[in-house]
N, CA, C and O atoms as a DFTB+ gen file, in Angstrom:
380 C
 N C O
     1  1      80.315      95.226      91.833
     2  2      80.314      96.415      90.998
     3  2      81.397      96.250      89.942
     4  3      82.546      95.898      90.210
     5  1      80.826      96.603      88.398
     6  2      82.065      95.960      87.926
     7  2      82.289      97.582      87.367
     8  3      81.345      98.347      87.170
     9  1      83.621      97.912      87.173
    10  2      84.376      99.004      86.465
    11  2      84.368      99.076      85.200
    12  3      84.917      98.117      84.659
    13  1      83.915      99.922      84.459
    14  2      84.044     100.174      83.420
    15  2      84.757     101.353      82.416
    16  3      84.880     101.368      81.191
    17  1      85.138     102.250      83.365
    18  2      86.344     103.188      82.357
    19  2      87.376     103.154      83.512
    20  3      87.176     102.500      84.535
    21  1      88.376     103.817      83.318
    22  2      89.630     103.944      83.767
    23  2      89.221     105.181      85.244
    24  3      89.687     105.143      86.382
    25  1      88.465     105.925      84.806
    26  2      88.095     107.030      85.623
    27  2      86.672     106.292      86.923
    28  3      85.927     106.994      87.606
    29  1      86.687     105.479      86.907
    30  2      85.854     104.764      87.774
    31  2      86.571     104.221      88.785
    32  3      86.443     104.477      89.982
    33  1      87.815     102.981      87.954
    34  2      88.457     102.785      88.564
    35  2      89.645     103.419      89.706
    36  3      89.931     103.056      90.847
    37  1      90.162     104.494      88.859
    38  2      90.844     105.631      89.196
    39  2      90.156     106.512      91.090
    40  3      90.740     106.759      92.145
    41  1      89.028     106.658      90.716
    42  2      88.134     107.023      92.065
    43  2      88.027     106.109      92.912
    44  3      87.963     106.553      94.058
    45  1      87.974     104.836      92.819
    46  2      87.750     103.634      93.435
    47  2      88.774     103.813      94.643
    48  3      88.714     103.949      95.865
    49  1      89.928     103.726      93.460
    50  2      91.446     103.330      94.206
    51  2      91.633     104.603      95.128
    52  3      91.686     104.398      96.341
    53  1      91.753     106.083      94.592
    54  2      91.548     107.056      95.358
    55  2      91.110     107.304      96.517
    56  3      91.772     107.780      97.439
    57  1      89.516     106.876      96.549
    58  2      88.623     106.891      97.901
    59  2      89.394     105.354      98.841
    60  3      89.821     105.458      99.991
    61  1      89.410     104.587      98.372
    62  2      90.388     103.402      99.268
    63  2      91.623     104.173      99.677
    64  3      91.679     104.664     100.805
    65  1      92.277     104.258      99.108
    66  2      93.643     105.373      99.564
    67  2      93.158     106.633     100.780
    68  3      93.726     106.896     101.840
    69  1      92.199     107.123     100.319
    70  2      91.544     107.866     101.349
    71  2      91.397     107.519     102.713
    72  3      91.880     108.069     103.702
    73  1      90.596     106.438     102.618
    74  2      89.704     105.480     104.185
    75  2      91.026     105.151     104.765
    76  3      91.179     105.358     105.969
    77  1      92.345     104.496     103.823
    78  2      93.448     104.124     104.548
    79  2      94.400     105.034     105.055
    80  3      95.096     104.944     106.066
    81  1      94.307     106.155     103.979
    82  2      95.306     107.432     105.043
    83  2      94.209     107.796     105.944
    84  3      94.936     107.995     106.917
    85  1      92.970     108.054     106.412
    86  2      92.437     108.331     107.553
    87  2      92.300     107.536     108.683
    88  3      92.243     107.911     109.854
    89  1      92.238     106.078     108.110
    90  2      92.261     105.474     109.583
    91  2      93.915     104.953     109.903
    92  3      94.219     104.103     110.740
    93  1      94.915     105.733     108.965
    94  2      96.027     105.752     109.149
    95  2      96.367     107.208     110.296
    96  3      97.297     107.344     111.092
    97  1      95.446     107.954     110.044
    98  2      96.087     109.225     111.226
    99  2      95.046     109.068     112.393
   100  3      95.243     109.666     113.451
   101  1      94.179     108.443     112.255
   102  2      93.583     107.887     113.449
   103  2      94.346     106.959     114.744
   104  3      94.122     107.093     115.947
   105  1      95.124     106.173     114.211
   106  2      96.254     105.214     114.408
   107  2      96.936     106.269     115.355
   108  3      96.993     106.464     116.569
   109  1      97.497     106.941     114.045
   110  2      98.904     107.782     114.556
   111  2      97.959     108.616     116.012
   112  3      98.209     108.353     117.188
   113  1      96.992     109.519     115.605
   114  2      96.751     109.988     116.878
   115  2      96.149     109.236     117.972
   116  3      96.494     109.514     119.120
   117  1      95.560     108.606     117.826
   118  2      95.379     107.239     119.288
   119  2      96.856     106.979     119.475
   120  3      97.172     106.918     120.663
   121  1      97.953     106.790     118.520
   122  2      99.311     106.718     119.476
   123  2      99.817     107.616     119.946
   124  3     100.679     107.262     120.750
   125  1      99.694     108.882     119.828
   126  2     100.330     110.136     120.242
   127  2      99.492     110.367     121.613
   128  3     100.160     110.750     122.573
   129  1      98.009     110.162     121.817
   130  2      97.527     110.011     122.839
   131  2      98.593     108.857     124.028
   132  3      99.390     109.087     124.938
   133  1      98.224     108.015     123.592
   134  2      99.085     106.707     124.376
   135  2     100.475     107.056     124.905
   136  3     100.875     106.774     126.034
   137  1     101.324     107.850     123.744
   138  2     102.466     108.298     124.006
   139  2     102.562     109.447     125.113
   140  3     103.535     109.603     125.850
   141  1     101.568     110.117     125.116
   142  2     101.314     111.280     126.244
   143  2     100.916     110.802     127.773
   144  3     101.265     111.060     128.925
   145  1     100.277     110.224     127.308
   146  2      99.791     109.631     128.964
   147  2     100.420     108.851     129.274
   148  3      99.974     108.385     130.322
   149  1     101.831     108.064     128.772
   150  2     103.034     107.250     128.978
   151  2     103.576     108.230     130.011
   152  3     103.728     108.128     131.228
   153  1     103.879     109.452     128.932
   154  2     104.942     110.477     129.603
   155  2     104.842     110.838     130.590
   156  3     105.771     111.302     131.251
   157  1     103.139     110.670     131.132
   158  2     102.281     111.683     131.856
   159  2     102.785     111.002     133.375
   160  3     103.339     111.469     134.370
   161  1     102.188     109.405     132.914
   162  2     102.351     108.139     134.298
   163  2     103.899     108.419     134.680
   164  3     104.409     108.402     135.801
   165  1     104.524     108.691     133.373
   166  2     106.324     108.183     133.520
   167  2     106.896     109.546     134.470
   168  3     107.885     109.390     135.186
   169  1     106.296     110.669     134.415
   170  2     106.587     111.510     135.318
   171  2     106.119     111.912     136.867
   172  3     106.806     112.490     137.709
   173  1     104.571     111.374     137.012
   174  2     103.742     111.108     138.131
   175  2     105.042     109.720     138.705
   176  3     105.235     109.692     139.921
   177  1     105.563     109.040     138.137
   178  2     105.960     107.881     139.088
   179  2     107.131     108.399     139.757
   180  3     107.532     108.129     140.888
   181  1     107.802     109.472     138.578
   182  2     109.465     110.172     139.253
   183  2     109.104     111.034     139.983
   184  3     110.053     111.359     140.696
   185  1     107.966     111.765     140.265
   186  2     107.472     112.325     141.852
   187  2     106.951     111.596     142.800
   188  3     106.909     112.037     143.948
   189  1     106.518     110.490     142.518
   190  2     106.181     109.965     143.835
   191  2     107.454     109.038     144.532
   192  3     107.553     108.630     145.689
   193  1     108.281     108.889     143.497
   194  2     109.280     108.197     143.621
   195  2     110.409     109.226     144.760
   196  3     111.029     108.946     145.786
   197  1     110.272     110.334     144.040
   198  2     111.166     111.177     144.868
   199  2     110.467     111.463     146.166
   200  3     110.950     111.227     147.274
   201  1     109.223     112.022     145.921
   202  2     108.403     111.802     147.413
   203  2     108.702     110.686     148.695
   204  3     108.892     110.767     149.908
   205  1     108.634     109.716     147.777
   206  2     108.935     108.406     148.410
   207  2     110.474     108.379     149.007
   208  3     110.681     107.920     150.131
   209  1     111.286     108.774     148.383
   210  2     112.714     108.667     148.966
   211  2     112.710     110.139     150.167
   212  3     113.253     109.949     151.255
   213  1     112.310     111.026     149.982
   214  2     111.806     112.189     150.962
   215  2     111.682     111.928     151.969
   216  3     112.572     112.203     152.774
   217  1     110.439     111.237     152.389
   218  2     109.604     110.628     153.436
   219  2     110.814     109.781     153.832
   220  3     111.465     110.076     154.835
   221  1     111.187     108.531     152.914
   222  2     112.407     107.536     153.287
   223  2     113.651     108.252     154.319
   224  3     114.087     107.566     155.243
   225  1     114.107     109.462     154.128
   226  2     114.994     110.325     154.407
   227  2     114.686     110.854     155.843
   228  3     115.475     110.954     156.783
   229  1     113.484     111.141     155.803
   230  2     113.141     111.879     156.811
   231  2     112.712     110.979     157.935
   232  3     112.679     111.210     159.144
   233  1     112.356     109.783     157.184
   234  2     112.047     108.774     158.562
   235  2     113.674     108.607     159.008
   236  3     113.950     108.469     160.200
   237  1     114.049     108.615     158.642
   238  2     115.989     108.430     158.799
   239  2     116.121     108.942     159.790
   240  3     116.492     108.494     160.875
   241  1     115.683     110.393     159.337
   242  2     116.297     111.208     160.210
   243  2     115.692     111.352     161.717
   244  3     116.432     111.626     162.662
   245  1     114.113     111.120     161.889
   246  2     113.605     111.135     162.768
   247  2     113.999     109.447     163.878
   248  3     113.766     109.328     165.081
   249  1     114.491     108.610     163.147
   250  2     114.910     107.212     163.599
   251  2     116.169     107.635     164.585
   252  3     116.512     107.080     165.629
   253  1     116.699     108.679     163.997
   254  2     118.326     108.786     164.230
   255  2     118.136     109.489     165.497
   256  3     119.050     109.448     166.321
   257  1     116.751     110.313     165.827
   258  2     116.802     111.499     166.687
   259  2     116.352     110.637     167.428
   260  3     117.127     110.444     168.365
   261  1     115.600     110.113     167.460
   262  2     114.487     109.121     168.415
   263  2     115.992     108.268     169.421
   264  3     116.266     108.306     170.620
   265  1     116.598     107.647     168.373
   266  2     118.249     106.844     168.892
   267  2     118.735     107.909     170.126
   268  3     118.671     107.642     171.326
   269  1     119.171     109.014     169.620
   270  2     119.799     110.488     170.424
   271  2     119.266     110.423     171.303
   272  3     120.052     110.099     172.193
   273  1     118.137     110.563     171.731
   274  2     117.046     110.878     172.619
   275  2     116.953     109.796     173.485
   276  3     116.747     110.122     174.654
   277  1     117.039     108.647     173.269
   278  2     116.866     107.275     173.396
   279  2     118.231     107.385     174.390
   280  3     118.129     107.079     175.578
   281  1     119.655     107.893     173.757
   282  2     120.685     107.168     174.744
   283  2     120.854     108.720     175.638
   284  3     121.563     108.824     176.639
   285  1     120.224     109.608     175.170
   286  2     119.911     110.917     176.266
   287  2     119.590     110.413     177.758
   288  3     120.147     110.657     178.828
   289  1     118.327     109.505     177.380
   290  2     118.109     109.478     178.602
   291  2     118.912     108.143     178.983
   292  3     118.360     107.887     180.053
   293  1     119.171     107.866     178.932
   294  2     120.029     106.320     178.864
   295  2     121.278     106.661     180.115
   296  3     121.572     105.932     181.062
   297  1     121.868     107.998     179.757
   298  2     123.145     108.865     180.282
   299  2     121.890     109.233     181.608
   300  3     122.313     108.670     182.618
   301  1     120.591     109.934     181.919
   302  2     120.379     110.874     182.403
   303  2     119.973     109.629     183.792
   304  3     120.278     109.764     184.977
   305  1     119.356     108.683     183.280
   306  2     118.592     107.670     184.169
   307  2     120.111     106.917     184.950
   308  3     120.251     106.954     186.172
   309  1     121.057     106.326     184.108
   310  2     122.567     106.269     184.868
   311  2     122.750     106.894     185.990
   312  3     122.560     106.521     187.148
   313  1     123.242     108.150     185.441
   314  2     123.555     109.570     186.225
   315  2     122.478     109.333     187.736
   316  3     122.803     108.917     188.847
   317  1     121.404     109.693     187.326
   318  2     120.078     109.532     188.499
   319  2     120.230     108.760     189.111
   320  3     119.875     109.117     190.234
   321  1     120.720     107.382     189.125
   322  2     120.959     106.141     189.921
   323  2     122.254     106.238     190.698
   324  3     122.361     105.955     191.891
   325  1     123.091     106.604     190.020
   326  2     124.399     106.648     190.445
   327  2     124.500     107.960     191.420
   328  3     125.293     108.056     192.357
   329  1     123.495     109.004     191.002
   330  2     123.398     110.523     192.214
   331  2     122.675     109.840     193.544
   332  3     122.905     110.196     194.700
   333  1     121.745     108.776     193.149
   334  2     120.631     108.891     194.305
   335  2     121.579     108.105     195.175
   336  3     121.536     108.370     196.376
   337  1     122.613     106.980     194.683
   338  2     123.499     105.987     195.563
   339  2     124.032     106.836     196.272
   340  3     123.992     106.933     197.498
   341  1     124.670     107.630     195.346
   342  2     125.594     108.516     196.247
   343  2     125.298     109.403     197.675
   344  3     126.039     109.496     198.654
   345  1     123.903     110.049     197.447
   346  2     123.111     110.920     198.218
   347  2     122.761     109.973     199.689
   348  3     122.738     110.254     200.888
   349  1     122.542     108.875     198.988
   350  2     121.974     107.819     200.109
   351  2     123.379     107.661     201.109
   352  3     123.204     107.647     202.328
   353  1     124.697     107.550     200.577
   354  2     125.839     107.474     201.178
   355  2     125.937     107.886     202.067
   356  3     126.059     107.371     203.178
   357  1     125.875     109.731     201.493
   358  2     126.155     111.236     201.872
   359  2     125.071     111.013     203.300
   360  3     125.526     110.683     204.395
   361  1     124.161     111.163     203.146
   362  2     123.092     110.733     204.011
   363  2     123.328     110.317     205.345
   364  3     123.135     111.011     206.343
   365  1     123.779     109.086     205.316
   366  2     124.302     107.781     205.785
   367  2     125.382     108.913     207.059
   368  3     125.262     109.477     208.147
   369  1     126.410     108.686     205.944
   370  2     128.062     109.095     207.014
   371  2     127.784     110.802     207.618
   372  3     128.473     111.191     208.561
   373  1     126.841     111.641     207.053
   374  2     126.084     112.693     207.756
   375  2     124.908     112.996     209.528
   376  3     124.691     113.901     210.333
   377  1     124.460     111.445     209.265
   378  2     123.727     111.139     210.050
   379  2     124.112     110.542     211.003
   380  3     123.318     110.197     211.878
């Protein structure tokens, strides 16, 4: 196509300027999308993250009780052995 007044050309350049600022805010909003669902993942990960240390915490704590419980009976089964010796003694020098 060849140009022939100034006002041909003038529209040419215009409508090009056009197509490029539009698929210039096309750009921009496909990045503002991208940028959102960054934010979106980047905050889903700092809850599961904290979730994750939660659970981490609480297994702690249930580890720690399980331990308690663990040397509970540890003391109670002792005790029981050391009562029944004794009883057996008692028994004994009774009889």
């Amino acid at each position: 196509m060849r140009l022939r007044t100034p006002q041909q050309t003038e529209a040419v350049f215009g409508f090009t300027g056009a197509v490029f600022g539009f698929t210039g805010a096309v750009f921009g909003f496909t990045g503002a999308v991208f940028g959102f669902t960054g934010a979106v993942f980047g905050f889903t990960g700092a809850v599961f993250g904290f979730t994750g240390a939660v659970f981490g915490f609480t297994g702690a704590v249930f580890g720690f009780t399980g331990a308690v419980f663990g040397f509970t009976g540890a003391v109670f089964g002792f005790t029981g052995a050391v009562s029944l010796k004794t009883f057996m003694k008692l028994k004994q020098l009774l009889l």
